[in-house]
Short mmCIF file of C-alpha atoms in Angstrom, two decimals:
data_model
loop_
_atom_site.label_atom_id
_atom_site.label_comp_id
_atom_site.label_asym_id
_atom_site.label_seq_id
_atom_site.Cartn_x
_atom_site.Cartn_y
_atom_site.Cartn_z
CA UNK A 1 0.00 0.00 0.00
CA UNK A 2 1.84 3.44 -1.22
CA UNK A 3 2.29 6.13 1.82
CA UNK A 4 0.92 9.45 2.27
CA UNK A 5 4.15 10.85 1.31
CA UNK A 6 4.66 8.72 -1.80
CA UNK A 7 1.06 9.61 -3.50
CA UNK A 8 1.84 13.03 -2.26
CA UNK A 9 5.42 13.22 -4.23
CA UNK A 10 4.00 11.53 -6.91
CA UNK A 11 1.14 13.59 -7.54
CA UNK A 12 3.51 17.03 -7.64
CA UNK A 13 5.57 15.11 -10.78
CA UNK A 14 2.31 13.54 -12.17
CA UNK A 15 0.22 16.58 -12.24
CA UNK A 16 2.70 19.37 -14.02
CA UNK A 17 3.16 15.86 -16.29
CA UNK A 18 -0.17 15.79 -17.37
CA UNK A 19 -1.08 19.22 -17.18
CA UNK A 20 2.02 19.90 -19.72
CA UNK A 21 1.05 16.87 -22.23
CA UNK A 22 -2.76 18.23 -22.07
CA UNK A 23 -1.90 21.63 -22.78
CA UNK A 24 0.75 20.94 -25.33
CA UNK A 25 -1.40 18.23 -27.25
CA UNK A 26 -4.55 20.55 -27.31
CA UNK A 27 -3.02 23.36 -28.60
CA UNK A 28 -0.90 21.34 -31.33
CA UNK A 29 -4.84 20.38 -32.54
CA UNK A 30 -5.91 23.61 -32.47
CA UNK A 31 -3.12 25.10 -34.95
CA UNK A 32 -4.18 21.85 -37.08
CA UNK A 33 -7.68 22.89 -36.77
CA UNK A 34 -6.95 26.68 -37.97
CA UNK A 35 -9.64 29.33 -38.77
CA UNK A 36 -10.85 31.86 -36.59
CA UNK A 37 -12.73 29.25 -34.48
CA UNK A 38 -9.27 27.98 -33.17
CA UNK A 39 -8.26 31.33 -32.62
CA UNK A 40 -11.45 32.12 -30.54
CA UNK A 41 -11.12 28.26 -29.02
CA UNK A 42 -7.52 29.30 -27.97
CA UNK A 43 -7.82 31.75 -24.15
CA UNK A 44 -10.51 29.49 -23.24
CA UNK A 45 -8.23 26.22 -24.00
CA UNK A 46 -5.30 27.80 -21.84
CA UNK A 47 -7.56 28.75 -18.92
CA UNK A 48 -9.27 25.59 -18.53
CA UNK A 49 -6.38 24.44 -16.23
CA UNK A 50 -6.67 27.94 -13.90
CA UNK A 51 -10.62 27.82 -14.09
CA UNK A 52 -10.37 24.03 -12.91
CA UNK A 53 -7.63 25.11 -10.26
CA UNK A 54 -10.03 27.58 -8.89
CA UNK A 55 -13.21 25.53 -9.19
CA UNK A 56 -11.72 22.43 -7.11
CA UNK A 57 -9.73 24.75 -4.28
CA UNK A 58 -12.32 27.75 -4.13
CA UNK A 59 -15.82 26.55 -5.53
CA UNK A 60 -16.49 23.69 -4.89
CA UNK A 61 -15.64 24.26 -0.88
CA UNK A 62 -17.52 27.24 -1.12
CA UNK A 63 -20.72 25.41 -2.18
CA UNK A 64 -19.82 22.19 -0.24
CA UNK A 65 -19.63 25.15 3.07
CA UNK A 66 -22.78 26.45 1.64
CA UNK A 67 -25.00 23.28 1.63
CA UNK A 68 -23.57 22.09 4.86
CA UNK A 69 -24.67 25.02 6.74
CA UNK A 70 -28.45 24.23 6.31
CA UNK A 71 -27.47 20.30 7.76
CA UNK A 72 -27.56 18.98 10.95
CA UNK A 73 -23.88 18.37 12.80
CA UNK A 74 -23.18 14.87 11.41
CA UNK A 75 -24.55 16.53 7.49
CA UNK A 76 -26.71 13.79 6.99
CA UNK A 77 -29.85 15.37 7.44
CA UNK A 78 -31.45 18.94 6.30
CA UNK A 79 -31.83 21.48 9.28
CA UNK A 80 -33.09 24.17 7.27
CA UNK A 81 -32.29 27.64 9.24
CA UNK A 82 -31.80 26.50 12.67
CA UNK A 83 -28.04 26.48 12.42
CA UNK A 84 -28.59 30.60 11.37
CA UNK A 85 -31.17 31.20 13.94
CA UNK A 86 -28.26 29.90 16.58
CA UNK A 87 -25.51 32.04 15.23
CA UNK A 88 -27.39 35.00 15.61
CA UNK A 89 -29.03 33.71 19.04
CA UNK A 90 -28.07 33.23 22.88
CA UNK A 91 -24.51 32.93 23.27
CA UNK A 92 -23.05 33.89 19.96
CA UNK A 93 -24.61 37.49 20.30
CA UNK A 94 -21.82 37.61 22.52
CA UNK A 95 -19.72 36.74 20.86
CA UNK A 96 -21.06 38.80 17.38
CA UNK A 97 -20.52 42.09 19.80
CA UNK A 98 -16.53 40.90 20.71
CA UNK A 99 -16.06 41.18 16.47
CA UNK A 100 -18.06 44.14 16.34
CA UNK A 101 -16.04 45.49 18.64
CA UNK A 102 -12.77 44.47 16.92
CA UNK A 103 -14.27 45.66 13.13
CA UNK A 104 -14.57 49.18 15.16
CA UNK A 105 -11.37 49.78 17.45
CA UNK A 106 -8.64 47.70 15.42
CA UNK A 107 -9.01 49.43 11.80
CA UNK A 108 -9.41 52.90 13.56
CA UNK A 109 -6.26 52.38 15.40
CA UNK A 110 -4.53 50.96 13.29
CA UNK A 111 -5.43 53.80 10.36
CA UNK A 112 -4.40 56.56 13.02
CA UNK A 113 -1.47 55.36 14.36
CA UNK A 114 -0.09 54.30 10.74
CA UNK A 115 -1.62 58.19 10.06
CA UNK A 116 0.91 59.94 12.38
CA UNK A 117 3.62 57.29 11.86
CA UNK A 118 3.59 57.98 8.23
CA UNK A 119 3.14 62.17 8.42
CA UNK A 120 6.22 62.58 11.21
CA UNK A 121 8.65 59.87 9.84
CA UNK A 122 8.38 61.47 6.89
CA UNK A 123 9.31 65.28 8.42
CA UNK A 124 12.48 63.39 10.04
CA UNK A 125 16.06 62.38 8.90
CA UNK A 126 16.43 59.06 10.24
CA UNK A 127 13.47 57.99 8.41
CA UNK A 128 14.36 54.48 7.68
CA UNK A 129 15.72 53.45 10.73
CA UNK A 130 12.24 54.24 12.36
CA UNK A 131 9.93 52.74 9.87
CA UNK A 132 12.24 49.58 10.66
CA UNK A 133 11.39 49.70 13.80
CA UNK A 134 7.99 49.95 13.37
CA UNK A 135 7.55 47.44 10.52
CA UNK A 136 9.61 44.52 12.79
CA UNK A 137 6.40 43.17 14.41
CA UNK A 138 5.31 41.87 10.63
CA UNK A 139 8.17 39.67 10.53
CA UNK A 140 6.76 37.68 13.55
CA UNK A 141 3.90 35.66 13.32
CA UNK A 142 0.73 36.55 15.21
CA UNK A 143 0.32 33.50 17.20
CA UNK A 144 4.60 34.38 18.01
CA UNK A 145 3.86 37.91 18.77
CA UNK A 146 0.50 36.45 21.02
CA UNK A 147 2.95 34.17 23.37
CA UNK A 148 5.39 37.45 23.72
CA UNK A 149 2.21 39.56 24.56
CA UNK A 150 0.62 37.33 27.24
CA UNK A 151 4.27 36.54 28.87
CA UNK A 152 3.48 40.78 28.75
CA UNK A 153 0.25 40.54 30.26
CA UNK A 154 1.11 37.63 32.84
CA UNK A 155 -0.73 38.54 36.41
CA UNK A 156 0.16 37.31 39.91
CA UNK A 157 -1.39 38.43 42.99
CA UNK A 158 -0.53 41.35 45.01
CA UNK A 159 2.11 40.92 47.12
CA UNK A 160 3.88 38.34 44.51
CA UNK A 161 6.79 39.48 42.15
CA UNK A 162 5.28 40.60 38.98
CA UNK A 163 6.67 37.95 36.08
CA UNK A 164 4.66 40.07 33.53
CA UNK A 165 6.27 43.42 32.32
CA UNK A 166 3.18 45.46 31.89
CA UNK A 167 1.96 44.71 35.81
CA UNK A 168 5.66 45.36 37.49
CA UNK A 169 5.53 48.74 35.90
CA UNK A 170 1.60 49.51 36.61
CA UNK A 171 2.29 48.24 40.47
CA UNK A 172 5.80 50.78 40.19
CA UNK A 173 2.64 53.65 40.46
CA UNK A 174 2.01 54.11 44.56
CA UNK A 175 -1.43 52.51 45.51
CA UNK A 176 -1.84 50.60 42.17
CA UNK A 177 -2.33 46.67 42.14
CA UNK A 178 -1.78 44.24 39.95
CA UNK A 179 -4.35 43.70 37.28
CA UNK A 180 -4.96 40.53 35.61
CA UNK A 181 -5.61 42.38 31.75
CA UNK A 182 -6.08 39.33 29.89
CA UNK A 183 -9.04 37.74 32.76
CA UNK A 184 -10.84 41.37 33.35
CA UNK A 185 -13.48 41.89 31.07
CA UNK A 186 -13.18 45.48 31.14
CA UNK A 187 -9.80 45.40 29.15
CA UNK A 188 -9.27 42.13 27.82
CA UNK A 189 -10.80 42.74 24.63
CA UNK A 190 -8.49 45.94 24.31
CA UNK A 191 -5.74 44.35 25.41
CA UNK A 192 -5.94 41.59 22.22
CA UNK A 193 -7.00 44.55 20.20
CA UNK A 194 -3.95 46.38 20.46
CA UNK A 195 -1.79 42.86 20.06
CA UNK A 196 -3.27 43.38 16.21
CA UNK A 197 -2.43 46.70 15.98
CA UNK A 198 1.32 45.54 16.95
CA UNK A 199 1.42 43.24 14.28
CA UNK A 200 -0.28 44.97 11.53
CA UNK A 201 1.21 49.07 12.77
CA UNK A 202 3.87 48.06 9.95
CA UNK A 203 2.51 47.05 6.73
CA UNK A 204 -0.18 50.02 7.23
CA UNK A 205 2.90 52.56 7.66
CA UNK A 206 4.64 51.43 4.85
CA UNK A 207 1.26 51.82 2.44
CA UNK A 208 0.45 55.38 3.76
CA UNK A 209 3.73 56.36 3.99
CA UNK A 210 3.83 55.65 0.22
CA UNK A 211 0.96 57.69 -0.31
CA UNK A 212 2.00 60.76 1.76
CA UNK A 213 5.39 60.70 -0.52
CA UNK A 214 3.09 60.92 -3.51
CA UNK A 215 1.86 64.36 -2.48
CA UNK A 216 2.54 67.21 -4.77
CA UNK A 217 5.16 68.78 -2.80
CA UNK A 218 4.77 72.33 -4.75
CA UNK A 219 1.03 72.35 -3.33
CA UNK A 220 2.06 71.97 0.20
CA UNK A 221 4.96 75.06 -0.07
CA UNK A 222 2.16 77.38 -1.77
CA UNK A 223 0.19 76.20 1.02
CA UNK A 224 2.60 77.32 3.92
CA UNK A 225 3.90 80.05 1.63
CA UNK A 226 -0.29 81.26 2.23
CA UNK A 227 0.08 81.24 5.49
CA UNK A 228 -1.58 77.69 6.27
CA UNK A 229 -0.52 75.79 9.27
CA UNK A 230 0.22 71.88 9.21
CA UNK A 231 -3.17 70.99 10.28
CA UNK A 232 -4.83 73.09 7.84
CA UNK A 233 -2.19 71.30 5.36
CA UNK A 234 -2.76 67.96 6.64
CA UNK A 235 -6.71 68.35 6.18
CA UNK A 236 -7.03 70.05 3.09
CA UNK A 237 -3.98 68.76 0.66
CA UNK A 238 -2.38 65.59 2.62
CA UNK A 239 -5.98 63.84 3.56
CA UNK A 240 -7.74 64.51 0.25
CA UNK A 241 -4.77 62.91 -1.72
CA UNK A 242 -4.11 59.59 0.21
CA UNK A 243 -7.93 58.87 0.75
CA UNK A 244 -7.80 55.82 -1.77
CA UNK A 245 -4.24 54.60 0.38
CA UNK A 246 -6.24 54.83 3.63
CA UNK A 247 -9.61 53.35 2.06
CA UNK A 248 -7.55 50.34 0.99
CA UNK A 249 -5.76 49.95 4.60
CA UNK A 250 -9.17 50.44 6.38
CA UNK A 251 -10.79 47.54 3.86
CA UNK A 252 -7.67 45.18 4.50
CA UNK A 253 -8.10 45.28 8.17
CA UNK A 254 -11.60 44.99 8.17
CA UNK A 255 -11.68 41.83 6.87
CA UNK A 256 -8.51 40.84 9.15
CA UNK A 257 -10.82 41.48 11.73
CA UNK A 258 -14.01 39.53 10.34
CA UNK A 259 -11.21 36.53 10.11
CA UNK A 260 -9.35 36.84 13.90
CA UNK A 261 -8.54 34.10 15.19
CA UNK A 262 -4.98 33.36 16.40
CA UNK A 263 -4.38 35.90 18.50
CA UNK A 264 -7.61 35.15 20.51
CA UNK A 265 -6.87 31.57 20.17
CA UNK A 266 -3.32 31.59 21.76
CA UNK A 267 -3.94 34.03 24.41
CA UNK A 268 -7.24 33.18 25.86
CA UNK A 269 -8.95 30.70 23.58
CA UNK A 270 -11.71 32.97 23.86
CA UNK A 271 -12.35 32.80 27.01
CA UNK A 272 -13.46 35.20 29.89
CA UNK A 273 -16.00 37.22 27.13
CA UNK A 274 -12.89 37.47 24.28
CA UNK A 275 -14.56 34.90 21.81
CA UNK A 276 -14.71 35.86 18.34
CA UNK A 277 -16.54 34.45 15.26
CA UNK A 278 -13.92 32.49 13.58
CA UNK A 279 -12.64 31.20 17.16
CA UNK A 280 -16.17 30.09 17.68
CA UNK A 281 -16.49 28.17 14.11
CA UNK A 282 -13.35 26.42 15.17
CA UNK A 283 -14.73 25.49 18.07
CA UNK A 284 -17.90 24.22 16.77
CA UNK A 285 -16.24 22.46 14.07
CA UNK A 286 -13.09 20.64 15.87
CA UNK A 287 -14.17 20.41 19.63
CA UNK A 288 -18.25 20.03 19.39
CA UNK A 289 -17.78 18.64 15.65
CA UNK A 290 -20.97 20.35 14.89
CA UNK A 291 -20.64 20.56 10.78
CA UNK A 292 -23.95 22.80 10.37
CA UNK A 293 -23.06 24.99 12.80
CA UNK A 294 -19.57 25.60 11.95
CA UNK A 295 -20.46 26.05 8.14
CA UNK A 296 -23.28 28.39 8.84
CA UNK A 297 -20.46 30.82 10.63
CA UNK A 298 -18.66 29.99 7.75
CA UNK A 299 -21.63 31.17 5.51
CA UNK A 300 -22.06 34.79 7.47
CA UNK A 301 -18.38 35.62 7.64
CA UNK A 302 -17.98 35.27 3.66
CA UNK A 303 -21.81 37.25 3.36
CA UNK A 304 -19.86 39.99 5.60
CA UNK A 305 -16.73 39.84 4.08
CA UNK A 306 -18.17 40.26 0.34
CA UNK A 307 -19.31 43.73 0.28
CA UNK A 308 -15.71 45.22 1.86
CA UNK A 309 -13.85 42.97 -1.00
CA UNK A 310 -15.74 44.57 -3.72
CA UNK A 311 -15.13 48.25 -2.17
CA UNK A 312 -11.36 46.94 -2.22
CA UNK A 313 -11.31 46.19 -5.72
CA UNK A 314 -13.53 48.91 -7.19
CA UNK A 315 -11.05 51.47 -5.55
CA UNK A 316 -8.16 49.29 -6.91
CA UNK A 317 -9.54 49.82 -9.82
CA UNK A 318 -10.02 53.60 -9.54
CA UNK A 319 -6.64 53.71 -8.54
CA UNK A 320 -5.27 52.36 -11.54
CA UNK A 321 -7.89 54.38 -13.91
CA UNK A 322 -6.25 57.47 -12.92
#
């Protein structure tokens, strides 16, 4: 009986194989064939390969998710829409208002701190060595940065030595005492917030910073040369020309949001109030192995997550139309 391994190293020389003989036999026909239906026969002969690469990996899961999600757990049997009447019921409003939080707080700081990071780093000399700085966190992976965060956010009990860094400098303020951030539901949700801000601070400053560079620089000396000051500039010449820059950052993390799921996962597996949507579907799917349930999440993230994709490409697509 051939391995796992073996069918998997001999489908990656069998398949380019084929694909290559297919491809190179069909289109030897067509230039037999001739005419102008071989020439119209042609683009569609060359992307049946893509179009079946996209219908087996993207499709047909798709569809497969979207049938599922009206079936019971096991997917033997049609539910109809119980499995959406529980994922906008009883527990998971909860758990709906943790990613409504996160689709409200995490863009918005992440847009205004990549904001300022871009407009002062680009006023200063040392420039690069800054924006280094700040882009290091996207080198580490978010479940990597999570562990280095909650070894941050570690809590003992007054009167203990504080292992975590951000509690032996809170208890350094007279009267203060230890708080456990990641366990009090006042913060937690904050506290993970700003963990994806960390990570993501980078690739945002690096877009916008782009875009700030891109500014007419003879607009903004006639502007001070008026007598405008550099909020007046900011507003009225900086703002108005990045808007498609910061419209593409804000879409990005928006759907990083609708999707979080490691950081939650490694630092409190969504406990104590911090579960999100995707951490939920995992749960449902691996822990309760509830199919319907899981594929119905499944179902409302990609409903969400359609109408910010087609905002990102129709300003894509305004950006390269001008």
């Amino acid at each position: 009986m051939t391995s796992v391994p073996a069918l998997i190293v001999i489908g990656a020389v069998a398949i380019p194989v084929v694909v290559y003989l297919f491809l190179g036999v069909g289109d030897r026909m067509l230039r037999l064939l001739g005419g102008k239906s071989a020439r119209l026969a042609r683009p569609w002969f060359w992307l049946l390969v893509p179009l079946a690469v996209v219908g087996i990996i993207l499709v047909y899961p798709m569809i497969e998710t979207i049938v599922s999600a009206f079936r019971n757990a096991q997917g033997d049997a049609w539910l109809g829409l119980g499995n959406f009447a529980w994922a906008f019921g009883g527990q998971m409003r909860g758990v709906l208002g943790n990613n409504l939080l996160w689709l409200i707080v995490f863009p918005l700081g992440t847009v205004l701190l990549a904001l300022i990071v871009a407009v002062l780093f680009d006023r200063v000399r040392y420039e690069r060595f800054a924006m280094t700085l700040v882009v290091l966190p996207t080198a580490i992976s978010f479940a990597a940065g999570s562990i280095i965060w909650r070894q941050i956010y570690e809590y003992q009990p007054a009167g203990r030595d504080q292992t975590g860094l951000l509690n032996a400098l809170w208890t350094l303020i007279p009267g203060t005492k230890p708080l456990a951030w990641l366990q009090t539901g006042a913060v937690n949700n904050y506290c993970l917030i700003f963990v994806g801000v960390w990570s993501s601070l980078g690739v945002a400053a690096l877009i916008l910073s782009a875009a700030v560079k891109s500014v007419p620089g003879e607009l903004v000396e006639a502007a001070r040369l008026d007598g405008a000051g550099e909020w007046r500039i900011f507003f009225s010449i900086t703002l108005p020309h990045i808007t498609g820059a910061v419209l593409v950052v804000i879409t990005t993390e928006l759907i990083f949001a609708l999707k979080i799921f490691d950081i939650v996962y490694v630092m409190t597996n969504g406990n104590f109030n911090t579960n999100t949507v995707a951490n939920q579907m995992y749960f449902e799917l691996f822990s309760s192995q509830d199919l319907g349930r899981a594929s119905a999440i499944a179902v409302v993230l990609l409903v969400v997550a359609i109408p910010i994709m087609v905002i990102n490409i129709r300003q894509f697509r305004a950006e390269r139309s001008r």
